[in-house]
Each structure stands twice: as C-alpha cells, then as structure tokens.
N, CA, C and O atoms as a printed pandas DataFrame, in Angstrom:
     atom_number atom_name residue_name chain_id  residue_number  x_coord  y_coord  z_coord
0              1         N          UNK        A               1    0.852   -1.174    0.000
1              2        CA          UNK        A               1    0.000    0.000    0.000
2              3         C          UNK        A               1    0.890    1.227    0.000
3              4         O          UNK        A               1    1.873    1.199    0.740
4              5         N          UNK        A               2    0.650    2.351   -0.778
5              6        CA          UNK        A               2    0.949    3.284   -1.288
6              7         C          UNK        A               2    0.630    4.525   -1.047
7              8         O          UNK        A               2   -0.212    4.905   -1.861
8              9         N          UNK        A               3    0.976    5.462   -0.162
9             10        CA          UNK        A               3   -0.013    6.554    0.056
10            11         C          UNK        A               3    0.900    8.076   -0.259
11            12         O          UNK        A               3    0.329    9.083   -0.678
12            13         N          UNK        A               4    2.256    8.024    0.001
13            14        CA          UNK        A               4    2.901    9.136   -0.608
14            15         C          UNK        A               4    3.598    8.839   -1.826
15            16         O          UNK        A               4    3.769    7.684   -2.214
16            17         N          UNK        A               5    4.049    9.974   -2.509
17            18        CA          UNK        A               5    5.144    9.291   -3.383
18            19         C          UNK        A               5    5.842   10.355   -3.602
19            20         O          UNK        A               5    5.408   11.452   -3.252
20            21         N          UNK        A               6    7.132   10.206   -4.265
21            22        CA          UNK        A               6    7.602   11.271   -4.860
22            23         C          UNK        A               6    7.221   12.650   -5.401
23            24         O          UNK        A               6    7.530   13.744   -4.927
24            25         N          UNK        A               7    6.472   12.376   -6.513
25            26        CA          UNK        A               7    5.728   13.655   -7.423
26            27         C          UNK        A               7    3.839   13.136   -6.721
27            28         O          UNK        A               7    3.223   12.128   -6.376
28            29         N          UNK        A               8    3.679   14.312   -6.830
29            30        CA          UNK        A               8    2.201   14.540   -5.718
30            31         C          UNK        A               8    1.485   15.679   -6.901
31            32         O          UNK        A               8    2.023   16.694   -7.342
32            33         N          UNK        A               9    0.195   15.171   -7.211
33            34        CA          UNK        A               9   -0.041   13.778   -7.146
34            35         C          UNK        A               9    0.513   12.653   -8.160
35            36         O          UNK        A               9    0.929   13.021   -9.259
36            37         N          UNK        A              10    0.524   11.549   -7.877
37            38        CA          UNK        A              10    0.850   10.664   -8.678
38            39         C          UNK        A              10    0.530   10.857  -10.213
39            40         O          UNK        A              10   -0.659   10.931  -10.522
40            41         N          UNK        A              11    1.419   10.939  -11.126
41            42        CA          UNK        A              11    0.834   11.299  -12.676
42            43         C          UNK        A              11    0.180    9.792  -12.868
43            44         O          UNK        A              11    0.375    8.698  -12.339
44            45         N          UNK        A              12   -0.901   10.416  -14.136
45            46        CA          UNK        A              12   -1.544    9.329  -14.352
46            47         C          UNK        A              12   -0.950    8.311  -15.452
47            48         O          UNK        A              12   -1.621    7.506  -16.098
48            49         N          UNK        A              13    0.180    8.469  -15.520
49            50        CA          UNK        A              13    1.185    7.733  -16.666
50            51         C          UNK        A              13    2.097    6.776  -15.917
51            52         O          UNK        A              13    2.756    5.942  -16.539
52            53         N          UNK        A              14    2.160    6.903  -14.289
53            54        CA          UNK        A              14    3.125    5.990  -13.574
54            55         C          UNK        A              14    2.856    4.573  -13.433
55            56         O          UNK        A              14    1.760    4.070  -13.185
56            57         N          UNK        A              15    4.080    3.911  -13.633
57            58        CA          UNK        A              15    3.999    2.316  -13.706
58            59         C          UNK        A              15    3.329    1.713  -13.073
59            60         O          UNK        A              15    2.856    0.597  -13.287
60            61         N          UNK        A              16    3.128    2.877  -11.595
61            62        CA          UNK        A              16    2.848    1.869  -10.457
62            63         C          UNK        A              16    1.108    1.074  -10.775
63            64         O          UNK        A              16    0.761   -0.099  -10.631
64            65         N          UNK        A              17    0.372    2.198  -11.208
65            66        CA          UNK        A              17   -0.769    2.033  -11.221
66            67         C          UNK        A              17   -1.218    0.328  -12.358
67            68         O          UNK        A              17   -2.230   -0.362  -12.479
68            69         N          UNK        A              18   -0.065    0.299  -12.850
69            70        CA          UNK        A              18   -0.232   -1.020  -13.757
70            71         C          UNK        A              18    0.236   -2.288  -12.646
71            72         O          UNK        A              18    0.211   -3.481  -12.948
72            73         N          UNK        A              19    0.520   -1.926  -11.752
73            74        CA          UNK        A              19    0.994   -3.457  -10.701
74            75         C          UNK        A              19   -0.055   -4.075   -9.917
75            76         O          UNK        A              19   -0.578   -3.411   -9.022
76            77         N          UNK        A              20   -0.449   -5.334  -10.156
77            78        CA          UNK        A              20   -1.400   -5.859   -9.686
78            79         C          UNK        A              20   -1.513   -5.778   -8.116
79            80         O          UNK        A              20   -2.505   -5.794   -7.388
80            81         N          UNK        A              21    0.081   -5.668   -7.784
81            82        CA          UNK        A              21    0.117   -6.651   -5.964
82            83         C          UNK        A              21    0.245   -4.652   -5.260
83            84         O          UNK        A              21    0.519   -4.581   -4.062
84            85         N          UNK        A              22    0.110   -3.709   -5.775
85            86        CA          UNK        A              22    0.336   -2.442   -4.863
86            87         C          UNK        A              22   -1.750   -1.994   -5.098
87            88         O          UNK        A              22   -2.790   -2.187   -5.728
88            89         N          UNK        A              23   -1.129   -1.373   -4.099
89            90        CA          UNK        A              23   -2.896   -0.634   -3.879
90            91         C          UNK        A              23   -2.316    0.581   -3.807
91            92         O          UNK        A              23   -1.126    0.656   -3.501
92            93         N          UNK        A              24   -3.084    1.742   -4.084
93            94        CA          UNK        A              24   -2.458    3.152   -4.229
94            95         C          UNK        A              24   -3.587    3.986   -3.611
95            96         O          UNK        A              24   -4.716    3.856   -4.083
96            97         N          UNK        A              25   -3.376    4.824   -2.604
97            98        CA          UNK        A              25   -4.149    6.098   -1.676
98            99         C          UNK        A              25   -3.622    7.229   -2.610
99           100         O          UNK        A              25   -2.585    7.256   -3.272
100          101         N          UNK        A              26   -4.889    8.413   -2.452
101          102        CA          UNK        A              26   -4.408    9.291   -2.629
102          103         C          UNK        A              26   -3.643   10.068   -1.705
103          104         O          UNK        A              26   -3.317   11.115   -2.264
104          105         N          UNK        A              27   -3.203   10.007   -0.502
105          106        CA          UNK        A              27   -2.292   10.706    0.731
106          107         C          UNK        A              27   -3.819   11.212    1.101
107          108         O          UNK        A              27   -4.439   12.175    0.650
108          109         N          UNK        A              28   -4.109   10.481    1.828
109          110        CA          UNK        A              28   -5.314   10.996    2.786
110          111         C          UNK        A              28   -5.798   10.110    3.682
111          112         O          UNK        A              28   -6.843   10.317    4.299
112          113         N          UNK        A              29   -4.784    8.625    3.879
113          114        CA          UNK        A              29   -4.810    7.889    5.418
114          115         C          UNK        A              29   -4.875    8.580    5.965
115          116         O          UNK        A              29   -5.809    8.325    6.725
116          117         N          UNK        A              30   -4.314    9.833    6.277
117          118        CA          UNK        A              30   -4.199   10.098    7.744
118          119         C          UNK        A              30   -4.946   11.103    7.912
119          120         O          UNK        A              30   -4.585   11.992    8.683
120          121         N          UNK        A              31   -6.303   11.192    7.141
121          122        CA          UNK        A              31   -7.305   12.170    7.438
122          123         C          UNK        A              31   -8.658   11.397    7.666
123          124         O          UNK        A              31   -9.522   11.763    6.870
124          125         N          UNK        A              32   -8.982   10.621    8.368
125          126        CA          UNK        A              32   -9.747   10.000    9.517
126          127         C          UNK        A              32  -10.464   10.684   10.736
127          128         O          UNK        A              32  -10.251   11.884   10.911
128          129         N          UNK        A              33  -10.968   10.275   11.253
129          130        CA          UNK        A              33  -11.090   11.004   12.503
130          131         C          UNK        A              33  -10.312   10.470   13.387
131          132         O          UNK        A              33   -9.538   11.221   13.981
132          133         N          UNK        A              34  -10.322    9.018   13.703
133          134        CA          UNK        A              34   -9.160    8.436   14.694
134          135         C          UNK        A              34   -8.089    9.011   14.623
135          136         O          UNK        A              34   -7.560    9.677   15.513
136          137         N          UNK        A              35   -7.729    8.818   13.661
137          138        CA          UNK        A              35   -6.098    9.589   12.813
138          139         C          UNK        A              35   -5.968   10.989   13.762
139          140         O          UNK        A              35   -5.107   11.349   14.564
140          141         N          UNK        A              36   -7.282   11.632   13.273
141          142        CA          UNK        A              36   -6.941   13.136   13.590
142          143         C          UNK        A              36   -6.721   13.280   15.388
143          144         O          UNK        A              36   -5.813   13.803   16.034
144          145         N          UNK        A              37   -8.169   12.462   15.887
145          146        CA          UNK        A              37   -7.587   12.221   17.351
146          147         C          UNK        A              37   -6.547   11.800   17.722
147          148         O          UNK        A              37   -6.109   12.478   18.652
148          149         N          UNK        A              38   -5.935   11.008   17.448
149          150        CA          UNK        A              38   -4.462   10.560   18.101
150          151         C          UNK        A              38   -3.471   11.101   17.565
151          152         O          UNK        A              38   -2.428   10.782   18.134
152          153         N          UNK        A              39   -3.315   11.903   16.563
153          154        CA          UNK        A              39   -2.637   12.756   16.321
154          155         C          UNK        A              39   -2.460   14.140   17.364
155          156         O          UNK        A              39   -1.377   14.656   17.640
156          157         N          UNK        A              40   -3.917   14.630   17.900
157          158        CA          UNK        A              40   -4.225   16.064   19.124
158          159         C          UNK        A              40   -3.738   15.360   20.042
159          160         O          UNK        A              40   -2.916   15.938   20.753
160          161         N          UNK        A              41   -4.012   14.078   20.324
161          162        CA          UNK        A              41   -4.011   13.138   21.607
162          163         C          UNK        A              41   -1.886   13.532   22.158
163          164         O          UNK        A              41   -1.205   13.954   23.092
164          165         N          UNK        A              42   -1.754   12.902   20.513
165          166        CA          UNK        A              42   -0.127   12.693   20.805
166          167         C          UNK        A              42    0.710   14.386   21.448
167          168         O          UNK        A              42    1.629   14.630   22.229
168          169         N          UNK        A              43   -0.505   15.480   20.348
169          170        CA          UNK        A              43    0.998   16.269   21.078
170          171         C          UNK        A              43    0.483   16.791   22.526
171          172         O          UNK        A              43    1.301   17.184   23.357
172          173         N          UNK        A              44   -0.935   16.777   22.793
173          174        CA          UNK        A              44   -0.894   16.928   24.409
174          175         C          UNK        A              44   -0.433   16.474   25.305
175          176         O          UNK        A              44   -0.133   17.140   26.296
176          177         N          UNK        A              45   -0.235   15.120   25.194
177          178        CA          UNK        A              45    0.909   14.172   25.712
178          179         C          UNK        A              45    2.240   15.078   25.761
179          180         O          UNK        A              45    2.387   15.903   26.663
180          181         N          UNK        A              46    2.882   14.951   25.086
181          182        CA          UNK        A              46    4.096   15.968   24.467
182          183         C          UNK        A              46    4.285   16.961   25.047
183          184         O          UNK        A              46    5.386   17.262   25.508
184          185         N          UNK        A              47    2.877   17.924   25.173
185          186        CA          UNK        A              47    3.137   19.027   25.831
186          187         C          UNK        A              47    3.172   19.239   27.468
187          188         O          UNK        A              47    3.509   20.167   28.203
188          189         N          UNK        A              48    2.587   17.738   27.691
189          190        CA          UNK        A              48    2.080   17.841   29.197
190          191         C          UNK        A              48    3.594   17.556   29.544
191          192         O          UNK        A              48    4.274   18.326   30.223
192          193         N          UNK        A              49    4.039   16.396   29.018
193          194        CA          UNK        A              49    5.242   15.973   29.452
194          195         C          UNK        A              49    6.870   16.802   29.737
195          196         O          UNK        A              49    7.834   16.553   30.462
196          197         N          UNK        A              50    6.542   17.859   28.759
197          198        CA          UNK        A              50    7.261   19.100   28.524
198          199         C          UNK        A              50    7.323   19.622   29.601
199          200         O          UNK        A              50    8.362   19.613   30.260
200          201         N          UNK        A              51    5.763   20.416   30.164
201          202        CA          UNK        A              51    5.802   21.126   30.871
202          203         C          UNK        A              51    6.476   20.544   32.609
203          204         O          UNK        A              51    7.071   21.320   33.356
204          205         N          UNK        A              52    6.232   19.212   32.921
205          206        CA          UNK        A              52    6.937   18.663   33.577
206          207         C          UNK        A              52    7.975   18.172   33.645
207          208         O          UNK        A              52    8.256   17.187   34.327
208          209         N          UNK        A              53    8.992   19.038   32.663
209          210        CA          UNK        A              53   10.442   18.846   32.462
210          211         C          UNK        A              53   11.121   17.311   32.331
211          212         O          UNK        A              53   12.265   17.064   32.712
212          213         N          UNK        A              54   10.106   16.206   31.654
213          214        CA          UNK        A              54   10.182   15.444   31.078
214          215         C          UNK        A              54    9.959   15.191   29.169
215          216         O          UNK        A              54    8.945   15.502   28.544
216          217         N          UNK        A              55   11.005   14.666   28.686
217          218        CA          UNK        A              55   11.449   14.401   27.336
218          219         C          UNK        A              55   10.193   14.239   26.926
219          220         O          UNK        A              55    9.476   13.611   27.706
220          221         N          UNK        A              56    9.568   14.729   25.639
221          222        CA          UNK        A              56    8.681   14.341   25.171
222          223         C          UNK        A              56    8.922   13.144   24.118
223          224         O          UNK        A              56    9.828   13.040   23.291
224          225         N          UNK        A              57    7.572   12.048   24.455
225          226        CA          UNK        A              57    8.246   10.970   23.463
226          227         C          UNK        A              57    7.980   11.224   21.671
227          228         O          UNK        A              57    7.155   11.973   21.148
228          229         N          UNK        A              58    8.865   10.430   21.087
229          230        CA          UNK        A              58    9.296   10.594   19.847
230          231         C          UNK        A              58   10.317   11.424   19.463
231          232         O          UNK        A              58   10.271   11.761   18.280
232          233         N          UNK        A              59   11.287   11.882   20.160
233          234        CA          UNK        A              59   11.904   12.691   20.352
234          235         C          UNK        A              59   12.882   11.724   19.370
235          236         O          UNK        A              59   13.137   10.520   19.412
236          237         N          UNK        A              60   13.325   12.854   18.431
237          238        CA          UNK        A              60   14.608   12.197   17.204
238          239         C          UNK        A              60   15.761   12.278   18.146
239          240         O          UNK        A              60   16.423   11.337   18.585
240          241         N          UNK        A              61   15.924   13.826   18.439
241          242        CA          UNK        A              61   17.321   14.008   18.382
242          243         C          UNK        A              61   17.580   14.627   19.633
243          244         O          UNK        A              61   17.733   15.738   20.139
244          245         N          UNK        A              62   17.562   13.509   19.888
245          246        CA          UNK        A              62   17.918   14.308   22.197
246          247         C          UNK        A              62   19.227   15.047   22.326
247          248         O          UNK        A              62   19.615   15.665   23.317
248          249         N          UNK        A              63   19.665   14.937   21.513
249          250        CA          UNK        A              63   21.159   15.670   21.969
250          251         C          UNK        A              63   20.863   17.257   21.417
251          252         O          UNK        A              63   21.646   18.194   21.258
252          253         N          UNK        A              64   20.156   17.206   21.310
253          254        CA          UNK        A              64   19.949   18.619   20.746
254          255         C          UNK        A              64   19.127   19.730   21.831
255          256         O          UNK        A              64   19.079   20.947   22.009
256          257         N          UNK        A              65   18.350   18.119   22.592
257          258        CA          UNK        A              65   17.741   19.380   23.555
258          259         C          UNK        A              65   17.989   19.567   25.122
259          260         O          UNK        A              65   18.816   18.987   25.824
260          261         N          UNK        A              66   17.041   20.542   25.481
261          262        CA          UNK        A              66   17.659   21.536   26.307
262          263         C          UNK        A              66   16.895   22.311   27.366
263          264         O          UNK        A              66   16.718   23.488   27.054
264          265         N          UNK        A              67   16.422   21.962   28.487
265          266        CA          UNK        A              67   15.394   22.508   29.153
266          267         C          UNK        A              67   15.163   23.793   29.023
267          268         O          UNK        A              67   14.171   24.107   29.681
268          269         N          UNK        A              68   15.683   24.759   28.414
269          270        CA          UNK        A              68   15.653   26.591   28.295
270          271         C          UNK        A              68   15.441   26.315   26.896
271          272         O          UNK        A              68   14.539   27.005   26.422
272          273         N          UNK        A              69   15.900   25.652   26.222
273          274        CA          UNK        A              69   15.772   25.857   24.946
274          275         C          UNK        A              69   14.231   26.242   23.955
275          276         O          UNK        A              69   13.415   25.321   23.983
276          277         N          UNK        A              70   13.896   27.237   23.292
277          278        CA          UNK        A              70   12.142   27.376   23.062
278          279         C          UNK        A              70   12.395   27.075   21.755
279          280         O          UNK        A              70   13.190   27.434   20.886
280          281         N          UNK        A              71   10.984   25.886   21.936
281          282        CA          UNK        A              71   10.926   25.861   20.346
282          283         C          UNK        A              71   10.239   26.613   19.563
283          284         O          UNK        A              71    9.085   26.959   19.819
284          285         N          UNK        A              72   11.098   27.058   18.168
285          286        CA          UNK        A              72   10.211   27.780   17.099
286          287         C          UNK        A              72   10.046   27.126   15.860
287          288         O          UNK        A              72    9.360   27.641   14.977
C-alpha cells in the first residue's frame, strides 16, 4: 500500500498504477477522525510531558535538547 510518493499527485502515466500486488491512496490515510484524534491526543501528551520537564516521546534528536531551549 501506497499513500505518498515522490511527485504529488501521482501522474496518471506511472507504472505503479499497472501493478497488480500495490494498492495506491491518494495521501489521505491520515485524514480520519481516529487519525486526527491521536494525532491532538499525541501532542498533548508531548506538551504535558514538557511542561513537567520530562522528554517528550518521539523525540529524534535528544542531543539537541535543552530545558531553556524554546521551540520555534
């Protein structure tokens, strides 16, 4: 299954659409309502965790951060 690709949207000339075993989205999985809830869900989490000077999870690149540090 297929939901981003390179060139957006997919031209209608790409190989892919000739392959029996791929299924192709237009990039709009993640516009659901579940989706959208656990998406608000995740960064309140995030933010709560913040504010209690705990790492928020998913965090890439910990070395980068920094309890003073504000994000923009």
């Amino acid at each position: 299954v297929l939901d981003a690709y390179d060139e957006e949207p997919l031209p209608q000339n790409s190989p892919l659409f000739a392959l029996e075993n791929v299924l192709l989205s237009p990039h709009t999985a993640g516009m659901t309502y579940e989706c959208r809830v656990g998406v608000i869900r995740m960064a309140l989490e995030n933010i709560l965790a913040w504010s209690r000077g705990e790492v928020p999870g998913g965090l890439v690149n910990r070395e980068t951060l920094t309890r003073g540090e504000a994000c923009i």
